[in-house]
CSV table of C-alpha atoms in Angstrom, one decimal:
chain,number,residue,atom,x,y,z
A,441,UNK,CA,-108.4,-2.5,61.6
A,442,UNK,CA,-104.7,-2.6,61.5
A,443,UNK,CA,-103.0,0.2,63.4
A,444,UNK,CA,-99.8,1.7,62.1
A,445,UNK,CA,-97.1,2.8,64.5
A,446,UNK,CA,-95.4,6.1,63.6
A,447,UNK,CA,-91.9,7.0,64.7
A,448,UNK,CA,-91.5,9.8,67.2
A,449,UNK,CA,-88.7,11.5,65.2
A,450,UNK,CA,-89.5,13.7,62.3
A,451,UNK,CA,-88.4,12.7,58.9
A,452,UNK,CA,-88.7,14.0,55.4
A,453,UNK,CA,-90.2,11.9,52.7
A,454,UNK,CA,-87.6,10.6,50.3
A,455,UNK,CA,-84.7,12.0,52.4
A,456,UNK,CA,-81.4,10.1,52.2
A,457,UNK,CA,-79.2,9.5,55.2
A,458,UNK,CA,-76.3,11.9,55.8
A,459,UNK,CA,-73.1,10.7,54.0
A,460,UNK,CA,-70.4,9.5,56.3
A,461,UNK,CA,-67.3,11.6,56.2
A,462,UNK,CA,-64.2,9.6,55.1
A,463,UNK,CA,-60.8,11.0,55.9
A,464,UNK,CA,-58.6,11.6,52.8
A,465,UNK,CA,-55.6,9.5,52.2
A,466,UNK,CA,-53.3,12.6,52.6
A,467,UNK,CA,-54.9,13.4,56.0
A,468,UNK,CA,-54.5,9.8,57.1
A,469,UNK,CA,-50.9,9.7,56.2
A,470,UNK,CA,-50.3,13.1,57.8
A,471,UNK,CA,-51.9,11.9,61.0
A,472,UNK,CA,-49.8,8.7,60.9
A,473,UNK,CA,-46.6,10.6,60.5
A,474,UNK,CA,-47.4,12.9,63.4
A,475,UNK,CA,-48.0,9.9,65.6
A,476,UNK,CA,-44.5,8.7,65.1
A,477,UNK,CA,-42.0,10.5,67.4
A,478,UNK,CA,-38.9,11.7,65.5
A,479,UNK,CA,-35.9,10.6,67.5
A,480,UNK,CA,-33.5,13.4,68.5
A,481,UNK,CA,-29.9,12.9,67.2
A,482,UNK,CA,-27.3,12.9,69.9
A,483,UNK,CA,-24.8,15.7,70.3
A,484,UNK,CA,-21.9,13.6,69.3
A,485,UNK,CA,-23.7,12.5,66.1
A,486,UNK,CA,-24.4,16.1,65.2
A,487,UNK,CA,-20.8,17.0,65.8
A,488,UNK,CA,-19.7,14.1,63.7
A,489,UNK,CA,-21.9,15.2,60.8
A,490,UNK,CA,-20.6,18.8,61.0
A,491,UNK,CA,-17.1,17.5,61.0
A,492,UNK,CA,-17.8,15.5,57.9
A,493,UNK,CA,-19.1,18.6,56.2
A,494,UNK,CA,-16.1,20.6,57.1
A,495,UNK,CA,-13.7,17.8,56.0
A,496,UNK,CA,-15.4,17.6,52.6
A,497,UNK,CA,-15.2,21.4,52.2
A,498,UNK,CA,-11.5,21.6,53.2
A,499,UNK,CA,-10.4,18.6,51.1
A,500,UNK,CA,-12.5,19.2,47.9
A,501,UNK,CA,-14.8,22.2,47.6
A,502,UNK,CA,-12.6,25.0,48.9
A,503,UNK,CA,-9.5,23.9,46.8
A,504,UNK,CA,-11.8,23.7,43.7
A,505,UNK,CA,-13.0,27.2,44.4
A,506,UNK,CA,-9.4,28.3,44.8
A,507,UNK,CA,-8.6,27.0,41.4
A,508,UNK,CA,-11.4,28.9,39.8
A,509,UNK,CA,-10.3,32.0,41.7
A,510,UNK,CA,-6.8,31.6,40.3
A,511,UNK,CA,-8.1,31.5,36.7
A,512,UNK,CA,-10.1,34.6,37.4
A,513,UNK,CA,-7.0,36.3,38.7
A,514,UNK,CA,-5.0,35.4,35.7
A,515,UNK,CA,-7.7,36.7,33.3
A,516,UNK,CA,-8.0,40.0,35.2
A,517,UNK,CA,-4.3,40.5,35.6
A,518,UNK,CA,-3.9,40.8,31.8
A,519,UNK,CA,-6.0,44.0,31.7
A,520,UNK,CA,-3.1,46.6,31.6
A,521,UNK,CA,-4.6,49.9,30.6
A,522,UNK,CA,-1.4,52.0,30.7
A,523,UNK,CA,-0.9,52.1,26.9
A,524,UNK,CA,-4.5,53.2,26.3
A,525,UNK,CA,-4.2,55.8,29.0
A,526,UNK,CA,-0.9,57.2,27.6
A,527,UNK,CA,-2.3,57.2,24.0
A,528,UNK,CA,-5.5,59.1,25.2
A,529,UNK,CA,-3.4,61.7,27.1
A,530,UNK,CA,-1.1,62.1,24.1
A,531,UNK,CA,-4.0,63.0,21.8
A,532,UNK,CA,-5.4,65.4,24.4
A,533,UNK,CA,-2.0,67.2,24.6
A,534,UNK,CA,-1.5,67.3,20.9
A,535,UNK,CA,-4.9,68.7,20.3
A,536,UNK,CA,-4.6,71.3,22.9
A,537,UNK,CA,-1.2,72.4,21.5
A,538,UNK,CA,-2.6,73.4,18.1
A,539,UNK,CA,-2.4,77.2,17.6
A,540,UNK,CA,-5.1,78.3,15.3
A,541,UNK,CA,-4.4,82.1,15.5
A,542,UNK,CA,-1.2,83.9,14.7
A,543,UNK,CA,0.3,86.5,17.0
A,544,UNK,CA,-0.7,90.1,16.6
A,545,UNK,CA,0.8,91.6,13.4
A,546,UNK,CA,2.2,88.2,12.3
A,547,UNK,CA,1.4,86.1,9.3
A,548,UNK,CA,-0.2,82.6,9.8
A,549,UNK,CA,2.6,80.2,10.9
A,550,UNK,CA,2.0,77.6,8.2
A,551,UNK,CA,5.1,75.5,9.0
A,552,UNK,CA,4.4,75.3,12.7
A,553,UNK,CA,0.7,74.6,12.1
A,554,UNK,CA,1.6,71.8,9.7
A,555,UNK,CA,3.9,70.3,12.4
A,556,UNK,CA,1.2,70.6,15.1
A,557,UNK,CA,-1.4,69.0,12.8
A,558,UNK,CA,1.0,66.1,12.2
A,559,UNK,CA,1.4,65.6,15.9
A,560,UNK,CA,-2.4,65.3,16.2
A,561,UNK,CA,-2.5,62.8,13.4
A,562,UNK,CA,0.2,60.6,15.0
A,563,UNK,CA,-1.4,60.7,18.4
A,564,UNK,CA,-4.8,59.9,16.9
A,565,UNK,CA,-3.3,56.9,15.1
A,566,UNK,CA,-1.7,55.6,18.2
A,567,UNK,CA,-5.0,55.9,20.2
A,568,UNK,CA,-7.0,54.3,17.4
A,569,UNK,CA,-4.6,51.3,17.5
A,570,UNK,CA,-4.8,51.0,21.3
A,571,UNK,CA,-8.6,51.4,21.3
A,572,UNK,CA,-9.1,48.7,18.7
A,573,UNK,CA,-7.0,46.4,20.8
A,574,UNK,CA,-9.0,47.1,23.9
A,575,UNK,CA,-12.4,46.8,22.3
A,576,UNK,CA,-11.4,43.7,20.4
A,577,UNK,CA,-10.1,42.0,23.5
A,578,UNK,CA,-13.2,42.9,25.5
A,579,UNK,CA,-15.4,41.4,22.8
A,580,UNK,CA,-13.3,38.3,22.5
A,581,UNK,CA,-12.8,37.6,26.2
A,582,UNK,CA,-16.1,38.9,27.6
A,583,UNK,CA,-18.0,35.7,27.3
A,584,UNK,CA,-15.2,33.5,28.7
A,585,UNK,CA,-14.8,35.9,31.7
A,586,UNK,CA,-18.5,35.8,32.4
A,587,UNK,CA,-18.4,32.0,32.4
A,588,UNK,CA,-15.5,32.1,34.8
A,589,UNK,CA,-17.4,34.4,37.2
A,590,UNK,CA,-20.5,32.1,36.9
A,591,UNK,CA,-18.4,29.1,37.8
A,592,UNK,CA,-16.9,30.9,40.8
A,593,UNK,CA,-20.3,31.8,42.1
A,594,UNK,CA,-21.8,28.3,41.5
A,595,UNK,CA,-18.9,26.8,43.6
A,596,UNK,CA,-19.3,29.5,46.3
A,597,UNK,CA,-23.1,29.0,46.6
A,598,UNK,CA,-22.7,25.2,46.9
A,599,UNK,CA,-20.1,25.7,49.6
A,600,UNK,CA,-22.2,28.2,51.5
A,601,UNK,CA,-25.2,25.8,51.4
A,602,UNK,CA,-23.1,23.1,53.0
A,603,UNK,CA,-21.7,25.5,55.6
A,604,UNK,CA,-25.2,26.6,56.6
A,605,UNK,CA,-26.2,23.0,57.1
A,606,UNK,CA,-23.2,22.3,59.2
A,607,UNK,CA,-23.8,25.4,61.4
A,608,UNK,CA,-27.5,24.3,61.8
A,609,UNK,CA,-26.3,20.9,63.1
A,610,UNK,CA,-24.0,22.6,65.5
A,611,UNK,CA,-26.7,24.9,66.8
A,612,UNK,CA,-28.9,21.8,67.4
A,613,UNK,CA,-26.0,20.2,69.1
A,614,UNK,CA,-25.6,23.2,71.5
A,615,UNK,CA,-29.2,23.0,72.4
A,616,UNK,CA,-28.9,19.3,73.2
A,617,UNK,CA,-25.8,20.0,75.2
A,618,UNK,CA,-27.6,22.7,77.2
A,619,UNK,CA,-30.3,20.2,78.1
A,620,UNK,CA,-27.8,17.5,79.1
A,621,UNK,CA,-25.7,19.9,81.2
A,622,UNK,CA,-28.7,20.8,83.2
A,623,UNK,CA,-29.3,17.2,84.0
A,624,UNK,CA,-25.7,16.1,84.4
A,625,UNK,CA,-24.5,15.6,88.0
A,626,UNK,CA,-21.4,13.5,87.7
A,627,UNK,CA,-18.1,15.4,87.2
A,628,UNK,CA,-17.0,13.0,84.4
A,629,UNK,CA,-20.2,13.7,82.5
A,630,UNK,CA,-19.8,17.5,82.9
A,631,UNK,CA,-16.2,17.3,81.6
A,632,UNK,CA,-17.3,15.2,78.6
A,633,UNK,CA,-20.0,17.7,77.8
A,634,UNK,CA,-17.6,20.6,78.1
A,635,UNK,CA,-15.2,18.9,75.7
A,636,UNK,CA,-17.9,18.2,73.2
A,637,UNK,CA,-18.9,21.8,73.5
A,638,UNK,CA,-15.4,23.0,72.8
A,639,UNK,CA,-15.2,20.7,69.8
A,640,UNK,CA,-18.4,22.2,68.5
A,641,UNK,CA,-17.0,25.7,68.9
A,642,UNK,CA,-13.9,24.8,67.0
A,643,UNK,CA,-16.0,23.3,64.2
A,644,UNK,CA,-18.2,26.4,64.1
A,645,UNK,CA,-15.1,28.7,63.9
A,646,UNK,CA,-13.7,26.7,60.9
A,647,UNK,CA,-17.1,26.8,59.1
A,648,UNK,CA,-17.3,30.5,59.6
A,649,UNK,CA,-13.9,30.8,58.0
A,650,UNK,CA,-15.3,28.9,55.0
A,651,UNK,CA,-18.3,31.2,55.0
A,652,UNK,CA,-15.9,34.2,54.9
A,653,UNK,CA,-14.3,32.8,51.7
A,654,UNK,CA,-17.8,32.7,50.1
A,655,UNK,CA,-18.4,36.3,51.2
A,656,UNK,CA,-15.1,37.4,49.6
A,657,UNK,CA,-16.1,35.6,46.4
A,658,UNK,CA,-19.5,37.4,46.3
A,659,UNK,CA,-17.7,40.8,46.8
A,660,UNK,CA,-15.2,39.9,44.1
A,661,UNK,CA,-18.0,39.0,41.7
A,662,UNK,CA,-19.7,42.3,42.3
A,663,UNK,CA,-16.5,44.2,41.5
A,664,UNK,CA,-16.0,42.0,38.4
A,665,UNK,CA,-19.5,42.8,37.1
A,666,UNK,CA,-18.8,46.5,37.6
A,667,UNK,CA,-15.4,46.2,35.8
A,668,UNK,CA,-17.1,44.4,32.8
A,669,UNK,CA,-19.8,47.1,32.6
A,670,UNK,CA,-17.2,49.9,32.6
A,671,UNK,CA,-15.1,48.2,30.0
A,672,UNK,CA,-18.1,48.2,27.8
A,673,UNK,CA,-18.8,51.8,28.6
A,674,UNK,CA,-15.2,52.8,27.8
A,675,UNK,CA,-15.3,50.9,24.5
A,676,UNK,CA,-18.5,52.7,23.5
A,677,UNK,CA,-17.0,56.1,24.3
A,678,UNK,CA,-13.8,55.4,22.4
A,679,UNK,CA,-15.7,54.0,19.4
A,680,UNK,CA,-18.7,56.3,19.2
A,681,UNK,CA,-17.4,59.6,20.5
A,682,UNK,CA,-13.6,59.9,20.6
A,683,UNK,CA,-12.8,58.3,17.3
A,684,UNK,CA,-15.4,60.3,15.2
A,685,UNK,CA,-14.4,63.6,16.9
A,686,UNK,CA,-10.7,62.7,16.2
A,687,UNK,CA,-11.4,61.9,12.5
A,688,UNK,CA,-13.3,65.2,12.0
A,689,UNK,CA,-10.6,67.3,13.6
A,690,UNK,CA,-7.9,65.6,11.5
A,691,UNK,CA,-9.9,66.2,8.3
A,692,UNK,CA,-10.3,69.9,9.1
A,693,UNK,CA,-6.6,70.2,10.0
A,694,UNK,CA,-5.6,68.6,6.8
A,695,UNK,CA,-7.8,71.0,4.8
A,696,UNK,CA,-6.2,73.9,6.6
A,697,UNK,CA,-2.7,72.6,5.9
A,698,UNK,CA,-3.6,72.3,2.2
A,699,UNK,CA,-5.1,75.8,2.2
A,700,UNK,CA,-1.9,77.2,3.8
A,701,UNK,CA,0.0,76.4,0.6
A,702,UNK,CA,-2.1,78.9,-1.3
A,703,UNK,CA,-3.2,81.5,1.2
A,704,UNK,CA,-3.8,82.0,4.9
A,705,UNK,CA,-6.9,80.2,6.2
A,706,UNK,CA,-10.2,82.0,6.4
A,707,UNK,CA,-11.5,82.9,9.9
A,708,UNK,CA,-14.6,80.8,9.3
A,709,UNK,CA,-12.5,77.7,8.5
A,710,UNK,CA,-10.5,78.2,11.7
A,711,UNK,CA,-13.6,78.5,13.8
A,712,UNK,CA,-15.0,75.2,12.5
A,713,UNK,CA,-11.7,73.5,13.3
A,714,UNK,CA,-11.7,75.1,16.8
A,715,UNK,CA,-15.2,73.8,17.4
A,716,UNK,CA,-14.1,70.3,16.3
A,717,UNK,CA,-11.2,70.5,18.7
A,718,UNK,CA,-13.5,71.4,21.6
A,719,UNK,CA,-15.8,68.4,20.7
A,720,UNK,CA,-12.8,66.1,20.8
A,721,UNK,CA,-11.6,67.5,24.1
A,722,UNK,CA,-15.1,66.9,25.6
A,723,UNK,CA,-15.2,63.3,24.3
A,724,UNK,CA,-11.6,62.6,25.4
A,725,UNK,CA,-12.2,64.0,28.9
A,726,UNK,CA,-15.2,61.7,29.3
A,727,UNK,CA,-13.2,58.7,28.1
A,728,UNK,CA,-10.3,59.6,30.4
A,729,UNK,CA,-12.7,59.8,33.4
A,730,UNK,CA,-14.2,56.4,32.5
A,731,UNK,CA,-10.7,55.0,32.1
A,732,UNK,CA,-9.6,56.2,35.5
A,733,UNK,CA,-12.8,54.7,37.1
A,734,UNK,CA,-12.1,51.4,35.4
A,735,UNK,CA,-8.5,51.4,36.6
A,736,UNK,CA,-9.7,52.0,40.2
A,737,UNK,CA,-12.2,49.1,39.9
A,738,UNK,CA,-9.5,46.8,38.6
A,739,UNK,CA,-7.3,47.6,41.5
A,740,UNK,CA,-10.1,47.0,44.0
A,741,UNK,CA,-10.9,43.7,42.2
A,742,UNK,CA,-7.2,42.5,42.4
A,743,UNK,CA,-7.2,43.4,46.1
A,744,UNK,CA,-10.4,41.5,46.7
A,745,UNK,CA,-9.2,38.4,44.9
A,746,UNK,CA,-6.0,38.5,46.9
A,747,UNK,CA,-8.0,38.9,50.1
A,748,UNK,CA,-10.0,35.8,49.1
A,749,UNK,CA,-6.8,33.8,48.6
A,750,UNK,CA,-5.7,34.8,52.1
A,751,UNK,CA,-8.9,33.6,53.6
A,752,UNK,CA,-8.4,30.2,51.8
A,753,UNK,CA,-5.0,29.6,53.4
A,754,UNK,CA,-6.1,28.5,56.9
A,755,UNK,CA,-8.3,26.0,55.2
A,756,UNK,CA,-5.6,24.4,53.1
């Protein structure tokens, strides 16, 4: 009888051998990349790279940013709000000067009232003209101004990115120099390393100046956005509150003037006109406050743009 030899290890009927694990292509490439030592750039090469960055910024990018800044300054300088301010104050004064009630024991002063109503009408017409000019200009130039600010910020961000790269190289250079200083024994080598270190510091100072220009541009953009928003707010106040209140008061004053030709105005008519004057005073006061805020913002923006120009000068 034939004897069958059995294996000593246990096995399961029909069991397949364990699959062999194969490394993925990505893992293989990653391992290969890690096995290659990345050579460290020399300190002088890092300084040279940072110098090239600075040269490109000073010769091309910063002057280009300055040109955009000049265009922004020209656009912002045209916003003279003195005529609008004077017209608004003139309407406030003319409205406040209207005397609705005669003195005790006197008849209604029709002639004086007619003159005062005429002053309100003239001031309202002047303000309407100034308001339409302001609102129309803001609508026409708003898009162009926003594009200018966008261009300014695009240039500023591109410059800031290059500056950060240059500063990173200089930090890497300083680390390399620190290692080499610790190992340098010859006086000539130490002096060479010191000179290279001073060169790196000078480059870093210049790059920080460029970074300051970018910071000034961001601050100016923030003020510019605020100015745009307050121009819109002022236009809305003038169009939707001051003008309707002014028209209502003028209509009621005209009705009173016409009534004066026949008889003295009724108390109820006078009270309606007095309420309308109060509504105009409230709207005009709000518009005046918004106008004052806008003027302050425009002054700050002009100062910031001038400060930005000053920061550009050492880089020219």
